[in-house]
Short mmCIF file of C-alpha atoms in Angstrom, two decimals:
data_model
loop_
_atom_site.label_atom_id
_atom_site.label_comp_id
_atom_site.label_asym_id
_atom_site.label_seq_id
_atom_site.Cartn_x
_atom_site.Cartn_y
_atom_site.Cartn_z
CA MET P 1 -12.08 -79.59 23.12
CA ILE P 2 -13.94 -82.62 24.45
CA SER P 3 -12.11 -85.02 26.81
CA PRO P 4 -11.82 -88.75 25.96
CA ALA P 5 -13.93 -89.65 29.00
CA ARG P 6 -16.73 -87.31 28.00
CA SER P 7 -16.65 -88.51 24.41
CA TRP P 8 -16.82 -92.15 25.58
CA ARG P 9 -19.65 -91.36 28.01
CA GLU P 10 -21.75 -89.99 25.16
CA PHE P 11 -21.22 -92.94 22.76
CA PRO P 12 -24.64 -94.58 23.41
CA GLN P 13 -26.46 -91.39 22.37
CA ARG P 14 -24.06 -90.25 19.65
CA TYR P 15 -23.44 -93.65 18.03
CA ARG P 16 -26.63 -95.60 18.70
CA LEU P 17 -29.16 -92.80 19.26
CA GLU P 18 -30.17 -94.38 22.57
CA ALA P 19 -33.05 -92.57 24.25
CA ALA P 20 -34.92 -93.36 27.47
CA ARG P 21 -38.66 -94.16 27.62
CA CYS P 22 -40.23 -93.23 30.95
CA GLU P 23 -41.98 -96.26 32.46
CA GLY P 24 -44.45 -93.94 34.16
CA CYS P 25 -45.73 -91.79 31.28
CA GLU P 26 -44.10 -93.20 28.10
CA LYS P 27 -42.35 -89.89 27.36
CA VAL P 28 -39.18 -90.46 25.34
CA LEU P 29 -36.16 -88.47 26.57
CA TYR P 30 -33.11 -87.70 24.45
CA PRO P 31 -30.65 -87.44 26.02
CA PRO P 32 -31.74 -89.68 28.93
CA ARG P 33 -32.20 -87.99 32.31
CA VAL P 34 -32.32 -89.07 35.95
CA VAL P 35 -35.86 -87.71 36.38
CA CYS P 36 -38.70 -87.50 33.84
CA PRO P 37 -39.51 -83.77 33.51
CA ASP P 38 -43.17 -84.57 32.76
CA CYS P 39 -44.19 -87.06 35.48
CA GLY P 40 -41.24 -87.18 37.89
CA GLY P 41 -40.68 -90.88 37.20
CA CYS P 42 -37.21 -92.30 37.77
CA THR P 43 -37.37 -95.63 35.91
CA PHE P 44 -36.71 -95.84 32.19
CA GLU P 45 -36.11 -98.37 29.47
CA THR P 46 -33.63 -97.79 26.68
CA THR P 47 -35.16 -97.21 23.27
CA PRO P 48 -33.56 -96.12 19.99
CA LEU P 49 -34.69 -92.91 18.31
CA PRO P 50 -36.45 -93.17 14.94
CA ARG P 51 -34.27 -92.07 12.02
CA GLU P 52 -36.75 -89.96 10.11
CA GLY P 53 -38.10 -86.51 10.80
CA LYS P 54 -38.52 -82.97 9.56
CA VAL P 55 -36.74 -79.65 10.05
CA VAL P 56 -38.40 -77.50 12.74
CA THR P 57 -35.91 -74.65 12.41
CA PHE P 58 -32.40 -74.16 11.08
CA THR P 59 -29.54 -71.79 10.46
CA VAL P 60 -26.32 -71.73 8.51
CA VAL P 61 -23.44 -70.85 10.82
CA ARG P 62 -21.06 -68.71 8.72
CA VAL P 63 -18.64 -68.07 11.60
CA PRO P 64 -18.29 -71.45 13.33
CA PRO P 65 -16.49 -71.93 16.66
CA ALA P 66 -12.97 -73.36 17.00
CA GLY P 67 -12.90 -76.99 15.88
CA TYR P 68 -15.63 -76.44 13.30
CA THR P 69 -14.09 -73.72 11.13
CA GLU P 70 -13.15 -76.12 8.33
CA GLN P 71 -16.84 -76.93 7.94
CA SER P 72 -17.93 -73.34 7.24
CA PRO P 73 -20.63 -72.61 6.16
CA LEU P 74 -22.13 -75.06 8.63
CA PRO P 75 -25.85 -75.87 8.26
CA ILE P 76 -27.48 -76.92 11.55
CA ALA P 77 -31.11 -77.87 12.09
CA LEU P 78 -33.46 -78.68 14.90
CA VAL P 79 -35.13 -81.86 13.69
CA GLU P 80 -38.44 -83.23 15.00
CA LEU P 81 -38.38 -87.00 14.68
CA THR P 82 -41.43 -89.11 13.91
CA ASN P 83 -41.97 -89.79 17.64
CA GLY P 84 -42.04 -86.06 18.42
CA VAL P 85 -38.58 -85.87 19.99
CA LYS P 86 -36.58 -82.82 18.82
CA VAL P 87 -32.83 -83.15 18.27
CA MET P 88 -30.25 -80.58 17.16
CA MET P 89 -27.80 -81.76 14.51
CA GLN P 90 -25.70 -80.74 11.54
CA VAL P 91 -27.16 -81.13 8.07
CA GLY P 92 -25.00 -83.00 5.57
CA ASP P 93 -24.83 -83.47 1.80
CA LEU P 94 -26.45 -80.18 0.82
CA ALA P 95 -25.27 -78.93 -2.56
CA ASP P 96 -26.27 -75.44 -1.37
CA PRO P 97 -27.13 -74.58 2.25
CA GLU P 98 -29.87 -72.31 0.87
CA GLU P 99 -31.83 -75.53 0.16
CA LEU P 100 -32.61 -75.82 3.87
CA GLU P 101 -36.16 -74.90 4.84
CA ILE P 102 -38.60 -75.44 7.67
CA GLY P 103 -40.61 -78.61 7.10
CA MET P 104 -37.95 -80.30 4.95
CA PRO P 105 -38.08 -84.10 5.47
CA VAL P 106 -34.76 -85.57 6.63
CA ARG P 107 -33.27 -88.89 7.69
CA LEU P 108 -30.43 -89.44 10.15
CA GLU P 109 -27.06 -90.81 9.05
CA PHE P 110 -23.94 -91.70 11.05
CA ARG P 111 -21.19 -89.21 10.21
CA ARG P 112 -18.06 -87.49 11.47
CA VAL P 113 -19.26 -84.36 13.31
CA ALA P 114 -16.04 -82.69 14.51
CA TRP P 115 -12.36 -83.43 15.05
CA ASP P 116 -9.69 -82.15 17.40
CA GLY P 117 -6.84 -81.31 15.02
CA GLU P 118 -4.73 -83.91 13.22
CA ALA P 119 -3.78 -86.00 16.25
CA GLY P 120 -6.79 -85.52 18.56
CA LEU P 121 -10.09 -87.31 18.95
CA ILE P 122 -12.61 -87.62 16.15
CA PHE P 123 -16.20 -87.08 17.24
CA TYR P 124 -18.86 -89.09 15.44
CA GLY P 125 -22.58 -88.74 15.66
CA HIS P 126 -25.63 -88.35 13.46
CA LYS P 127 -26.33 -85.75 10.83
CA ALA P 128 -29.56 -85.03 9.01
CA VAL P 129 -29.63 -85.53 5.25
CA LYS P 130 -32.49 -84.81 2.86
CA GLY P 131 -34.96 -87.66 3.30
CA MET T 1 -41.33 -57.16 52.57
CA ARG T 2 -39.70 -53.75 52.96
CA ASP T 3 -39.85 -51.15 50.17
CA VAL T 4 -36.58 -50.78 48.26
CA ALA T 5 -35.24 -47.62 46.60
CA VAL T 6 -32.47 -46.98 44.08
CA VAL T 7 -30.30 -44.15 45.44
CA GLY T 8 -27.25 -44.16 43.22
CA ILE T 9 -25.90 -45.38 39.89
CA GLY T 10 -22.43 -45.73 38.45
CA MET T 11 -21.51 -46.40 34.83
CA ILE T 12 -18.23 -46.40 32.97
CA ASP T 13 -18.01 -45.81 29.24
CA PHE T 14 -18.39 -49.21 27.56
CA GLY T 15 -16.01 -50.33 24.82
CA GLU T 16 -12.85 -52.23 23.99
CA LEU T 17 -11.02 -51.02 27.07
CA TRP T 18 -7.54 -52.47 26.61
CA GLU T 19 -6.11 -50.07 29.18
CA LYS T 20 -8.46 -51.25 31.94
CA SER T 21 -8.56 -54.52 33.89
CA LEU T 22 -11.66 -56.22 35.27
CA ARG T 23 -10.97 -54.90 38.76
CA THR T 24 -10.28 -51.35 37.57
CA MET T 25 -13.49 -51.14 35.56
CA TRP T 26 -15.46 -52.60 38.45
CA ALA T 27 -13.97 -50.27 41.06
CA GLU T 28 -14.63 -47.20 38.90
CA ALA T 29 -18.30 -48.11 38.46
CA ALA T 30 -18.71 -49.08 42.12
CA LEU T 31 -17.10 -45.90 43.36
CA ALA T 32 -19.24 -43.81 41.03
CA ALA T 33 -22.41 -45.42 42.40
CA LEU T 34 -21.36 -44.94 46.05
CA THR T 35 -20.48 -41.30 45.36
CA ASP T 36 -23.74 -40.77 43.48
CA ALA T 37 -25.68 -42.22 46.42
CA GLY T 38 -23.68 -40.31 49.00
CA VAL T 39 -22.87 -43.41 51.06
CA ASP T 40 -19.45 -44.63 52.14
CA SER T 41 -20.32 -48.06 53.48
CA VAL T 42 -22.73 -50.83 52.56
CA ASP T 43 -24.03 -53.98 54.23
CA MET T 44 -23.53 -56.25 51.22
CA VAL T 45 -22.00 -56.31 47.73
CA THR T 46 -23.42 -58.40 44.89
CA ILE T 47 -21.48 -58.94 41.67
CA GLY T 48 -23.00 -60.18 38.43
CA CYS T 49 -20.33 -61.68 36.19
CA MET T 50 -20.78 -64.51 33.71
CA SER T 51 -17.36 -65.98 33.20
CA PRO T 52 -14.32 -64.20 34.64
CA GLY T 53 -12.54 -67.55 34.62
CA LEU T 54 -12.79 -68.01 30.86
CA PHE T 55 -12.60 -64.33 29.88
CA ALA T 56 -9.96 -63.12 32.34
CA GLY T 57 -8.51 -66.20 34.06
CA GLN T 58 -9.86 -64.97 37.38
CA GLU T 59 -12.45 -66.39 39.77
CA HIS T 60 -13.32 -65.54 43.40
CA LEU T 61 -14.53 -62.05 42.55
CA ALA T 62 -16.29 -61.50 45.88
CA SER T 63 -12.99 -61.32 47.73
CA LEU T 64 -11.02 -59.70 44.91
CA LEU T 65 -13.44 -56.84 44.33
CA ALA T 66 -14.49 -56.12 47.93
CA ASP T 67 -10.78 -55.92 48.69
CA GLU T 68 -10.12 -53.69 45.68
CA LEU T 69 -12.56 -51.14 47.07
CA GLY T 70 -10.99 -51.27 50.54
CA MET T 71 -14.03 -53.09 51.89
CA ALA T 72 -12.49 -56.47 52.83
CA GLY T 73 -14.74 -57.92 55.49
CA VAL T 74 -18.03 -56.89 53.87
CA PRO T 75 -20.42 -59.71 52.88
CA ALA T 76 -20.06 -60.16 49.12
CA ALA T 77 -21.24 -62.67 46.53
CA ARG T 78 -20.70 -63.15 42.83
CA VAL T 79 -23.76 -64.55 41.10
CA GLU T 80 -23.99 -66.07 37.63
CA SER T 81 -26.83 -66.67 35.23
CA ALA T 82 -24.99 -66.21 31.93
CA CYS T 83 -25.98 -62.88 30.33
CA ALA T 84 -28.63 -62.40 33.06
CA SER T 85 -25.96 -62.30 35.79
CA GLY T 86 -26.42 -58.55 36.29
CA GLY T 87 -30.19 -58.84 36.66
CA LEU T 88 -29.64 -61.70 39.09
CA ALA T 89 -27.21 -59.57 41.13
CA LEU T 90 -30.01 -57.01 41.53
CA ARG T 91 -32.57 -59.69 42.35
CA MET T 92 -30.35 -61.10 45.13
CA ALA T 93 -29.68 -57.60 46.48
CA PHE T 94 -33.39 -56.74 46.34
CA ALA T 95 -34.14 -59.85 48.41
CA GLU T 96 -31.46 -58.82 50.94
CA VAL T 97 -32.99 -55.38 51.46
CA ALA T 98 -36.67 -56.32 51.12
CA GLY T 99 -36.18 -59.30 53.43
CA GLY T 100 -34.34 -57.29 56.10
CA LEU T 101 -30.95 -58.99 56.00
CA SER T 102 -29.23 -55.84 54.73
CA ASP T 103 -30.23 -52.18 54.66
CA THR T 104 -27.94 -50.90 51.92
CA VAL T 105 -26.46 -53.01 49.11
CA LEU T 106 -23.97 -52.20 46.35
CA VAL T 107 -25.21 -54.02 43.23
CA THR T 108 -22.62 -54.45 40.50
CA GLY T 109 -22.05 -56.11 37.16
CA VAL T 110 -18.84 -56.50 35.22
CA GLU T 111 -17.33 -58.39 32.29
CA LYS T 112 -13.85 -58.12 30.81
CA MET T 113 -14.23 -59.70 27.37
CA THR T 114 -11.38 -58.43 25.20
CA ASP T 115 -8.41 -60.05 26.96
CA VAL T 116 -9.17 -63.19 24.91
CA ASP T 117 -9.35 -63.54 21.13
CA GLY T 118 -12.56 -63.97 19.17
CA ALA T 119 -12.49 -67.77 19.22
CA ASP T 120 -12.04 -67.92 23.00
CA ALA T 121 -14.76 -65.30 23.49
CA THR T 122 -17.12 -67.35 21.30
CA PHE T 123 -16.31 -70.43 23.37
CA ALA T 124 -16.87 -68.62 26.68
CA LEU T 125 -20.24 -67.25 25.51
CA GLY T 126 -21.13 -70.69 24.14
CA THR T 127 -20.99 -72.17 27.64
CA ALA T 128 -24.34 -70.44 28.20
CA ALA T 129 -25.88 -73.01 25.82
CA ASP T 130 -26.18 -76.76 26.43
CA GLN T 131 -22.61 -77.78 25.64
CA GLU T 132 -23.30 -81.52 25.26
CA TRP T 133 -26.45 -81.40 23.15
CA GLU T 134 -26.23 -78.04 21.35
CA GLY T 135 -22.59 -76.89 21.37
CA PHE T 136 -21.35 -80.32 20.25
CA HIS T 137 -22.83 -79.73 16.80
CA GLY T 138 -21.02 -76.43 16.27
CA ILE T 139 -23.91 -74.09 16.99
CA THR T 140 -23.03 -70.58 18.23
CA PHE T 141 -25.14 -68.00 20.06
CA PRO T 142 -25.94 -66.08 16.89
CA GLY T 143 -26.90 -69.51 15.51
CA LEU T 144 -29.36 -70.25 18.31
CA TYR T 145 -31.05 -66.84 17.97
CA ALA T 146 -31.03 -67.30 14.20
CA MET T 147 -33.04 -70.50 14.74
CA LEU T 148 -35.57 -68.55 16.84
CA ALA T 149 -35.67 -65.87 14.13
CA GLN T 150 -36.42 -68.44 11.40
CA VAL T 151 -39.46 -69.65 13.35
CA HIS T 152 -40.67 -66.09 14.06
CA MET T 153 -40.30 -65.20 10.39
CA GLN T 154 -42.16 -68.27 9.21
CA ARG T 155 -44.93 -68.01 11.84
CA HIS T 156 -45.49 -64.26 11.78
CA GLY T 157 -44.03 -63.02 8.50
CA THR T 158 -41.27 -61.08 10.27
CA THR T 159 -38.73 -59.84 7.70
CA SER T 160 -34.98 -59.18 7.65
CA GLU T 161 -35.80 -55.49 7.10
CA GLN T 162 -37.83 -55.47 10.33
CA LEU T 163 -34.95 -57.08 12.23
CA ALA T 164 -32.65 -54.42 10.78
CA ALA T 165 -35.06 -51.69 11.92
CA VAL T 166 -34.32 -52.68 15.54
CA ALA T 167 -30.60 -52.08 14.96
CA VAL T 168 -31.32 -48.76 13.23
CA LYS T 169 -33.46 -47.57 16.17
CA ASN T 170 -31.04 -48.67 18.88
CA HIS T 171 -28.00 -47.19 17.16
CA ALA T 172 -29.92 -43.91 16.79
CA ASN T 173 -30.58 -43.95 20.55
CA GLY T 174 -26.97 -44.89 21.29
CA LEU T 175 -25.81 -41.73 19.52
CA LEU T 176 -27.37 -39.86 22.45
CA ASN T 177 -25.72 -41.98 25.18
CA PRO T 178 -22.18 -40.90 26.13
CA HIS T 179 -21.54 -44.32 27.74
CA ALA T 180 -22.31 -46.27 24.54
CA GLN T 181 -19.62 -48.35 22.83
CA TYR T 182 -20.73 -47.38 19.33
CA HIS T 183 -21.73 -43.90 18.29
CA LEU T 184 -22.68 -45.01 14.84
CA LYS T 185 -25.68 -44.21 12.69
CA VAL T 186 -26.74 -47.26 10.70
CA SER T 187 -29.39 -47.75 8.01
CA VAL T 188 -31.45 -50.78 7.10
CA GLU T 189 -29.24 -51.09 4.02
CA ASP T 190 -26.09 -51.10 6.20
CA VAL T 191 -27.47 -53.96 8.30
CA LEU T 192 -28.53 -56.03 5.30
CA ALA T 193 -25.16 -55.44 3.59
CA SER T 194 -23.14 -56.51 6.66
CA THR T 195 -21.59 -59.99 6.82
CA MET T 196 -24.02 -62.86 7.33
CA VAL T 197 -23.14 -64.47 10.69
CA ALA T 198 -25.87 -67.10 10.98
CA ASP T 199 -28.78 -66.95 8.55
CA PRO T 200 -30.85 -64.74 8.82
CA LEU T 201 -28.74 -62.68 11.27
CA HIS T 202 -26.14 -60.26 9.88
CA LEU T 203 -23.21 -58.84 11.84
CA LEU T 204 -25.22 -55.66 12.55
CA ASP T 205 -28.08 -57.77 13.96
CA CYS T 206 -25.69 -58.83 16.75
CA SER T 207 -24.57 -57.05 19.91
CA PRO T 208 -20.80 -56.60 20.21
CA VAL T 209 -18.10 -57.98 22.49
CA THR T 210 -17.61 -55.33 25.16
CA ASP T 211 -15.66 -54.49 28.30
CA GLY T 212 -17.70 -52.71 30.92
CA ALA T 213 -19.02 -52.37 34.44
CA ALA T 214 -22.09 -50.82 36.03
CA ALA T 215 -23.29 -50.37 39.61
CA LEU T 216 -26.29 -49.34 41.70
CA VAL T 217 -26.84 -48.59 45.35
CA ILE T 218 -30.17 -49.77 46.71
CA THR T 219 -31.51 -49.28 50.22
CA THR T 220 -34.64 -49.01 52.32
CA VAL T 221 -37.04 -46.13 51.72
CA GLU T 222 -36.30 -44.85 55.24
CA ARG T 223 -32.54 -44.73 54.59
CA ALA T 224 -33.19 -43.17 51.18
CA ARG T 225 -35.10 -40.34 52.87
CA GLU T 226 -32.27 -39.84 55.37
CA LEU T 227 -29.83 -39.44 52.48
CA GLY T 228 -31.87 -36.39 51.51
CA SER T 229 -31.46 -36.54 47.73
CA GLU T 230 -33.31 -33.92 45.70
CA ARG T 231 -34.15 -36.53 43.09
CA PRO T 232 -37.61 -38.06 43.02
CA MET T 233 -37.67 -41.26 45.09
CA VAL T 234 -37.40 -44.24 42.71
CA LYS T 235 -38.52 -47.58 44.13
CA ILE T 236 -38.12 -51.11 42.81
CA THR T 237 -41.73 -52.25 42.97
CA GLY T 238 -41.47 -55.54 41.09
CA SER T 239 -38.82 -58.24 40.74
CA GLY T 240 -39.35 -61.35 38.63
CA LEU T 241 -36.95 -64.24 38.06
CA ALA T 242 -37.64 -67.31 35.94
CA THR T 243 -36.02 -70.12 33.99
CA ASP T 244 -36.92 -71.94 30.79
CA THR T 245 -35.51 -75.16 29.32
CA MET T 246 -31.83 -74.83 28.53
CA ALA T 247 -31.89 -76.43 25.08
CA LEU T 248 -34.12 -75.18 22.26
CA ALA T 249 -34.95 -78.84 21.54
CA ASN T 250 -37.05 -79.00 24.71
CA ARG T 251 -39.19 -75.90 24.06
CA ASN T 252 -42.79 -76.37 22.98
CA ASP T 253 -43.04 -73.11 21.02
CA LEU T 254 -39.90 -71.59 19.53
CA SER T 255 -41.75 -68.44 18.43
CA GLN T 256 -41.87 -67.12 22.01
CA LEU T 257 -39.73 -66.83 25.13
CA ASP T 258 -41.65 -68.45 28.00
CA GLY T 259 -38.98 -67.78 30.63
CA VAL T 260 -39.14 -64.05 29.91
CA ARG T 261 -42.94 -64.11 29.99
CA LEU T 262 -42.90 -65.83 33.40
CA ALA T 263 -40.36 -63.39 34.86
CA ALA T 264 -42.46 -60.47 33.60
CA GLU T 265 -45.71 -61.92 34.99
CA ARG T 266 -44.06 -62.26 38.41
CA ALA T 267 -42.72 -58.70 38.33
CA TYR T 268 -46.09 -57.25 37.21
CA ALA T 269 -47.88 -59.21 39.97
CA MET T 270 -45.52 -57.90 42.65
CA ALA T 271 -45.79 -54.31 41.40
CA GLY T 272 -49.53 -54.48 40.72
CA ARG T 273 -48.86 -53.10 37.24
CA LYS T 274 -49.79 -53.94 33.66
CA PRO T 275 -47.64 -53.60 30.52
CA GLU T 276 -49.74 -50.71 29.20
CA GLU T 277 -48.85 -48.64 32.28
CA LEU T 278 -45.12 -48.56 31.43
CA HIS T 279 -43.47 -45.37 30.14
CA VAL T 280 -39.97 -46.62 29.31
CA VAL T 281 -38.45 -50.07 28.83
CA GLU T 282 -34.99 -51.61 28.47
CA VAL T 283 -34.94 -55.15 27.02
CA HIS T 284 -32.19 -57.64 26.29
CA ASP T 285 -31.50 -57.04 22.58
CA CYS T 286 -28.44 -59.29 22.31
CA PHE T 287 -29.70 -59.83 18.76
CA THR T 288 -32.32 -57.82 16.89
CA ILE T 289 -34.75 -60.76 16.97
CA ALA T 290 -34.36 -60.84 20.76
CA GLU T 291 -35.80 -57.32 21.11
CA ILE T 292 -38.81 -58.31 19.04
CA MET T 293 -39.40 -61.51 21.02
CA THR T 294 -38.81 -59.94 24.44
CA THR T 295 -41.16 -57.03 23.82
CA GLU T 296 -43.82 -59.62 22.99
CA ALA T 297 -42.92 -61.76 26.04
CA ILE T 298 -43.24 -58.86 28.49
CA GLY T 299 -46.65 -58.06 27.04
CA LEU T 300 -45.97 -54.79 25.22
CA PHE T 301 -47.28 -56.35 22.01
CA ASP T 302 -49.27 -59.44 21.11
CA PRO T 303 -47.29 -62.42 19.77
CA GLY T 304 -46.26 -61.64 16.20
CA PHE T 305 -46.68 -57.86 16.50
CA GLY T 306 -43.26 -57.00 17.96
CA ALA T 307 -41.70 -56.52 14.54
CA SER T 308 -44.41 -54.27 13.07
CA ALA T 309 -44.29 -52.19 16.28
CA VAL T 310 -40.68 -51.26 15.44
CA ASP T 311 -41.69 -50.46 11.84
CA LYS T 312 -44.42 -48.13 13.05
CA GLY T 313 -42.05 -46.31 15.38
CA LEU T 314 -43.99 -47.36 18.49
CA THR T 315 -40.75 -48.28 20.30
CA SER T 316 -38.70 -45.28 19.11
CA LEU T 317 -37.47 -42.68 21.57
CA HIS T 318 -40.55 -40.54 21.02
CA GLY T 319 -42.89 -43.41 20.24
CA LYS T 320 -45.77 -44.80 22.28
CA ILE T 321 -43.50 -46.96 24.46
CA PRO T 322 -39.78 -46.23 24.01
CA VAL T 323 -37.68 -49.41 24.12
CA ASN T 324 -33.93 -49.29 24.76
CA PRO T 325 -33.46 -45.52 24.93
CA SER T 326 -29.90 -46.27 26.13
CA GLY T 327 -29.09 -47.78 22.73
CA GLY T 328 -29.60 -51.26 24.11
CA LEU T 329 -27.01 -54.00 24.06
CA LYS T 330 -26.78 -53.38 20.32
CA SER T 331 -25.24 -49.91 20.51
CA LYS T 332 -24.37 -49.38 24.18
CA GLY T 333 -22.46 -52.68 24.14
CA HIS T 334 -22.94 -55.97 25.95
CA PRO T 335 -20.37 -56.68 28.68
CA VAL T 336 -22.51 -59.65 29.64
CA GLY T 337 -22.36 -59.53 33.46
CA ALA T 338 -22.74 -55.74 33.51
CA THR T 339 -25.70 -55.55 31.13
CA GLY T 340 -28.53 -56.24 33.59
CA VAL T 341 -27.21 -53.64 36.02
CA ALA T 342 -26.65 -51.05 33.28
CA GLN T 343 -30.25 -51.52 32.09
CA VAL T 344 -31.58 -50.65 35.55
CA ALA T 345 -29.17 -47.71 35.79
CA GLU T 346 -30.74 -46.40 32.56
CA ILE T 347 -34.29 -46.80 33.87
CA ALA T 348 -33.40 -45.03 37.14
CA THR T 349 -31.75 -42.21 35.14
CA GLN T 350 -34.89 -41.88 33.02
CA LEU T 351 -37.19 -41.80 36.08
CA TRP T 352 -34.97 -39.19 37.75
CA GLY T 353 -35.29 -37.09 34.58
CA GLU T 354 -31.53 -37.05 34.07
CA ALA T 355 -31.24 -38.77 30.68
CA GLY T 356 -30.44 -35.60 28.73
CA GLN T 357 -31.06 -35.82 24.99
CA ARG T 358 -32.50 -39.32 25.26
CA GLN T 359 -34.93 -38.42 28.07
CA VAL T 360 -38.39 -39.96 27.77
CA GLU T 361 -40.51 -37.02 28.90
CA GLY T 362 -42.62 -37.59 31.99
CA ALA T 363 -41.50 -41.18 32.54
CA THR T 364 -42.47 -42.37 36.03
CA ILE T 365 -42.78 -46.16 35.52
CA GLY T 366 -40.12 -48.26 33.79
CA LEU T 367 -39.10 -51.87 33.28
CA ALA T 368 -35.78 -53.64 32.67
CA GLN T 369 -35.60 -57.17 31.25
CA ASN T 370 -32.36 -59.16 31.27
CA MET T 371 -31.91 -62.63 29.75
CA GLY T 372 -29.41 -65.49 29.90
CA GLY T 373 -28.50 -67.88 27.10
CA SER T 374 -31.18 -68.43 24.48
CA GLY T 375 -33.82 -67.39 27.04
CA GLY T 376 -33.02 -70.10 29.59
CA SER T 377 -33.10 -67.54 32.39
CA SER T 378 -34.55 -64.06 32.73
CA THR T 379 -35.04 -61.29 35.24
CA VAL T 380 -37.54 -58.44 35.04
CA HIS T 381 -37.50 -55.41 37.35
CA ILE T 382 -40.10 -52.65 37.54
CA LEU T 383 -39.08 -49.24 38.86
CA GLU T 384 -41.42 -46.39 39.77
CA VAL T 385 -41.26 -42.84 41.02
CA ALA T 386 -42.85 -43.03 44.47
CA SER T 387 -46.05 -40.99 44.69
#
């Protein structure tokens, strides 16, 4: 599973949806990187991601990996946010996973994403819910 | 660059080989290739293997395997590019021979996948995706290809029946391949009735977990002539290697595989060939949707026409351009590091005219495409009978 140090390192992106805006070309990177893949710039300012978007593609994972088996069937979508940034995330609150479709509007909500048994770490992040 | 020829191949029967270790499988395939080529020493050994550490608790394969064959001392390197590790092993060996560093190279691929349980195998394969920004959410490899399939279906009208038709074709071909893991005839109905793994992909849309090894011997054309084989001389005329973004989130168009397209363009440019000149093709059908998308990416069909091509029988064994006559990953099995090498072994076998019941008649130009992750890396090799 994920180490405490790694989990802590990812808090700004998982908890606060912090992205990086390239000072050279304005491209927004999520997660942040050392180098802008578009212009090669190396200076960024922190910016939060918007919390609305739409489903670009999706699946329902019927055979999830270890640590996620209790959540089966697990709907996961690639969501394009209103600023054009695409983010992969679980989809929550669906009465029936068959409701998922390309183009579905969603909003992002802070949720528990995974957990490492009864005594291990709990991993929080954002899920998409019908918007 | 020097011309490079394939002078020997070695395959073991793929499957759940509980009685065989990684090193045993590898040595059997390597020895078979050396015997087939009629050589007893090589200048270099390359080994494609994705994750011996996670699958078998063993790293440092260069030393382990050179030693196993009684070749300790020989230059050897294990290379890794997820499921494209085998193709990369050939690419590195091709560069050795073409560039003049080595004359004769033993190219190998191996993966021992069944010494771990299903959950550990899923985890090991999952390391080929972006663990922090994809894996964190619980996505699996079938899940990532399912996401690509959803886009292809929406954009081009590709159907679940068309995906199933890929499995039907490849299992039919696999029935004719003695090395295949599954000798199993399946119907469209069988595929659609199998367990849903990640919508829209059913269990029979997915390649299996497999133990296996494959090997080639490649050398200069001069050395190949000295070996005096009665087979037609088969040369590697094109080698393409490319990457794409790791995470699907960073791709501009999820209906196509740009890394595969780039690798193919580079291989065609080197060989001076076009897709319509090919006679036989092996592509990386880790999932049925992957065969459809790769045949489009290497230019056999226009974007969106890969699925209807299967329907029309164009890619069947006796179709216009046979794809995966070996049975593909789907039926032959997918020991990930071995796959790229086994694909080239199949193309060489076809060009030598030694493919038996699955022979593509008159084939003199073939292509093998191998792919890592969700298309994040790809190799393409073009082989031809020398005129």
